[in-house]
Amino acid sequence: MSEAAKNDARTEPAENEPRQGAIVVSGLRPTGKVHLGNYWGAVKNWVDLQQKFRCHYFIADIHALTTAYSDSSGVREATLEAAKDILASGLDPETSVFFLQSRVPQHSELAVLFGMLTPLGWLERVPTFKEQQEQLKDRDLNTHGFLGYPVLMTADVALYLAEYVPVGKDQESHLEIAREIVRRFNGFYGDVFPEPLPLFTPSPKVPGLDGRKMSKSYDNTIALSSTPEEVKTKVMSMVTDPARARRTDPGNPENCNLFPFHVLYSPADEVAVVDQECRTAARGCVDCKKHLIKNMNAGLEPIRDRRARLDSNPSLVTDILEEGSARARDLAQETMRKVTGAMGLLAG
Ligand code: TRP
Ligand code: SF4
């Protein structure tokens, strides 16, 4: 491909289909077991992208420390849980580079170098900076690490020369900063990095059991690795259309937290029946829930099987992460040679 064509591919809006073989990088902050919100919002997309692009996926365990620094005792366990769930979801560690952020020291190295050229104002203006400080009032987030969150994230993707970064909309401002930092670097030292574009997940919003966004902090999640019994209990506890006070009251799937899950787990013809029977009160919510439980358990079964195999062999996950991290270090080392050279450091 010519240089011009390459540049075109990089500056294309993310809505356009990126070219085959483009470099894709994304990370997941480990918060414990992957839940259905994480799965449909990120992990499934990672899995789907791996055939067409050169994918690099990692567990952002250093990023976990930006908020969990004072009690980091859960990070190791959360990291292993996340890694198992991601592999169980179908991430293929042969096809994609799958690794642990903290096992590739170049992430920290490049973040320090990017920090030299990142104006404080850019970081202070990131909307998530103030928002998260407001939300997580129980801890002091006036730290260098928390302010520098987007700098580390820029290093995460730039290290592999990322062109596309699959993320949720909530990460848009971080990606904007990443492009600005990279542009500033290229301006000072010459073209080293492509400007990474977000690749927004085409996923539906997954509601939690209570109808708010599914999130660990709301305690309204369904874990991807739930047992069939757990799925049953959780679905049975879901809030449905409040207009259906009596069995004979017609409902509206648009006001029901259950319905989006039918869309995700039931075949299209069954979804149409659910919709129609809900609106005419031909079905009750309890039957509708039982129907969903069956389809959801069938959909989760293959993931559960793979997860059980990983659970029965504890060193498998750490071996996979270790091998992936070694591959990542080789790629990262290559980039760091270019970086130190371009910046005029003696190393490289
Ligand atoms: N900030 C991301 C989140 O909270 C996680 C993350 C860290 C990430 N580094 C990344 C995502 C690099 C994409 C690319 O979801
Ligand atoms: Fe929701 Fe189904 Fe009840 Fe309609 S019938 S409100 S879709 S649970």
CSV table of N, CA, C and O and ligand atoms in Angstrom, one decimal, residues 25-30 42 46 56 58-61 63 101 107 132 149 152-157 164-168 170-171 174-175, ligand 1:
chain,number,residue,atom,x,y,z
A,25,VAL,N,-5.9,-1.9,18.8
A,25,VAL,CA,-5.5,-2.1,20.2
A,25,VAL,C,-6.6,-1.7,21.1
A,25,VAL,O,-7.2,-0.7,20.9
A,26,SER,N,-6.8,-2.5,22.1
A,26,SER,CA,-7.8,-2.1,23.2
A,26,SER,C,-7.4,-2.8,24.5
A,26,SER,O,-6.8,-3.9,24.5
A,27,GLY,N,-7.9,-2.2,25.6
A,27,GLY,CA,-7.6,-2.7,26.9
A,27,GLY,C,-8.9,-2.7,27.7
A,27,GLY,O,-9.9,-2.0,27.4
A,28,LEU,N,-8.9,-3.5,28.7
A,28,LEU,CA,-10.1,-3.6,29.6
A,28,LEU,C,-9.5,-3.5,31.0
A,28,LEU,O,-8.6,-4.2,31.4
A,29,ARG,N,-10.1,-2.5,31.8
A,29,ARG,CA,-9.7,-2.4,33.2
A,29,ARG,C,-10.3,-3.5,34.0
A,29,ARG,O,-11.5,-3.7,33.9
A,30,PRO,N,-9.5,-4.2,34.7
A,30,PRO,CA,-10.0,-5.4,35.5
A,30,PRO,C,-10.8,-4.9,36.7
A,30,PRO,O,-10.3,-4.2,37.6
A,42,ALA,N,-17.9,-4.6,25.0
A,42,ALA,CA,-16.5,-4.6,24.6
A,42,ALA,C,-16.0,-6.0,24.1
A,42,ALA,O,-15.5,-6.1,23.0
A,46,TRP,N,-14.3,-7.3,20.5
A,46,TRP,CA,-12.9,-7.7,20.4
A,46,TRP,C,-12.8,-9.0,19.6
A,46,TRP,O,-12.0,-9.2,18.7
A,56,HIS,N,-4.5,-6.4,19.2
A,56,HIS,CA,-3.7,-6.4,20.4
A,56,HIS,C,-4.6,-6.1,21.6
A,56,HIS,O,-5.2,-5.0,21.6
A,58,PHE,N,-5.4,-6.2,25.9
A,58,PHE,CA,-4.7,-6.4,27.2
A,58,PHE,C,-5.6,-6.1,28.3
A,58,PHE,O,-6.6,-5.4,28.2
A,59,ILE,N,-5.2,-6.6,29.5
A,59,ILE,CA,-5.9,-6.3,30.7
A,59,ILE,C,-5.1,-5.1,31.3
A,59,ILE,O,-3.9,-5.2,31.6
A,60,ALA,N,-5.8,-4.0,31.5
A,60,ALA,CA,-5.2,-2.7,32.0
A,60,ALA,C,-5.1,-2.7,33.5
A,60,ALA,O,-5.7,-1.9,34.2
A,61,ASP,N,-4.2,-3.6,34.0
A,61,ASP,CA,-4.1,-3.7,35.4
A,61,ASP,C,-3.4,-2.4,36.1
A,61,ASP,O,-3.7,-2.1,37.2
A,63,HIS,N,-3.9,0.6,35.0
A,63,HIS,CA,-5.0,1.5,35.0
A,63,HIS,C,-5.9,1.3,36.2
A,63,HIS,O,-6.5,2.2,36.8
A,101,GLN,N,-0.9,-5.6,30.8
A,101,GLN,CA,-0.2,-4.2,30.7
A,101,GLN,C,1.0,-4.2,31.6
A,101,GLN,O,2.1,-3.7,31.2
A,107,HIS,N,5.0,0.2,28.4
A,107,HIS,CA,3.8,1.0,28.6
A,107,HIS,C,4.1,2.2,29.6
A,107,HIS,O,3.8,3.3,29.3
A,132,GLN,N,-15.3,11.6,37.5
A,132,GLN,CA,-14.9,10.5,38.3
A,132,GLN,C,-14.5,10.9,39.7
A,132,GLN,O,-14.8,10.2,40.7
A,149,TYR,N,-4.1,9.4,33.6
A,149,TYR,CA,-4.8,8.3,33.0
A,149,TYR,C,-4.7,8.3,31.5
A,149,TYR,O,-4.3,7.3,30.9
A,152,LEU,N,-1.2,7.4,30.0
A,152,LEU,CA,-0.9,6.0,29.9
A,152,LEU,C,-1.7,5.3,28.9
A,152,LEU,O,-1.2,4.4,28.1
A,153,MET,N,-3.0,5.7,28.7
A,153,MET,CA,-3.8,5.1,27.7
A,153,MET,C,-3.3,5.4,26.3
A,153,MET,O,-3.3,4.6,25.4
A,154,THR,N,-2.7,6.6,26.1
A,154,THR,CA,-2.1,6.9,24.8
A,154,THR,C,-0.9,6.0,24.6
A,154,THR,O,-0.7,5.5,23.5
A,155,ALA,N,-0.1,5.9,25.6
A,155,ALA,CA,1.1,5.0,25.5
A,155,ALA,C,0.6,3.5,25.1
A,155,ALA,O,1.2,2.9,24.3
A,156,ASP,N,-0.5,3.1,25.8
A,156,ASP,CA,-1.0,1.7,25.5
A,156,ASP,C,-1.2,1.5,24.0
A,156,ASP,O,-0.9,0.4,23.5
A,157,VAL,N,-1.8,2.4,23.4
A,157,VAL,CA,-2.2,2.2,22.0
A,157,VAL,C,-1.0,2.6,21.0
A,157,VAL,O,-0.8,1.9,20.0
A,164,TYR,N,-6.7,1.9,15.1
A,164,TYR,CA,-8.1,1.9,15.6
A,164,TYR,C,-8.2,1.3,17.0
A,164,TYR,O,-7.5,0.4,17.3
A,165,VAL,N,-9.0,1.9,17.8
A,165,VAL,CA,-9.2,1.5,19.2
A,165,VAL,C,-10.7,1.3,19.5
A,165,VAL,O,-11.4,2.2,19.6
A,166,PRO,N,-11.1,0.0,19.6
A,166,PRO,CA,-12.4,-0.3,19.9
A,166,PRO,C,-12.7,0.1,21.4
A,166,PRO,O,-12.1,-0.4,22.3
A,167,VAL,N,-13.6,1.0,21.5
A,167,VAL,CA,-14.0,1.5,22.9
A,167,VAL,C,-15.5,1.9,22.9
A,167,VAL,O,-16.1,2.1,21.9
A,168,GLY,N,-16.0,2.1,24.1
A,168,GLY,CA,-17.3,2.6,24.3
A,168,GLY,C,-17.2,4.1,24.1
A,168,GLY,O,-16.2,4.7,24.2
A,170,ASP,N,-17.9,6.3,26.2
A,170,ASP,CA,-17.4,7.0,27.4
A,170,ASP,C,-15.9,7.2,27.3
A,170,ASP,O,-15.3,8.0,28.1
A,171,GLN,N,-15.2,6.6,26.3
A,171,GLN,CA,-13.8,6.7,26.2
A,171,GLN,C,-13.4,7.7,25.1
A,171,GLN,O,-12.2,7.9,24.8
A,174,HIS,N,-10.9,10.4,25.9
A,174,HIS,CA,-9.5,9.9,26.1
A,174,HIS,C,-8.8,9.6,24.8
A,174,HIS,O,-7.6,9.9,24.6
A,175,LEU,N,-9.6,9.2,23.8
A,175,LEU,CA,-9.0,9.0,22.5
A,175,LEU,C,-8.7,10.3,21.8
A,175,LEU,O,-7.7,10.3,21.0
B,1,TRP,N1,-9.8,3.4,29.8
B,1,TRP,C1,-10.4,2.1,29.3
B,1,TRP,C2,-11.7,1.9,30.1
B,1,TRP,O1,-11.9,2.3,31.2
B,1,TRP,C3,-9.5,1.0,29.5
B,1,TRP,C4,-8.2,1.2,28.7
B,1,TRP,C5,-7.0,1.4,29.2
B,1,TRP,C6,-8.1,1.2,27.3
B,1,TRP,N2,-6.1,1.5,28.2
B,1,TRP,C7,-6.8,1.4,27.0
B,1,TRP,C8,-9.1,1.0,26.3
B,1,TRP,C9,-6.3,1.5,25.7
B,1,TRP,C10,-8.6,1.1,25.0
B,1,TRP,C11,-7.2,1.4,24.7
B,1,TRP,O2,-12.6,1.2,29.5
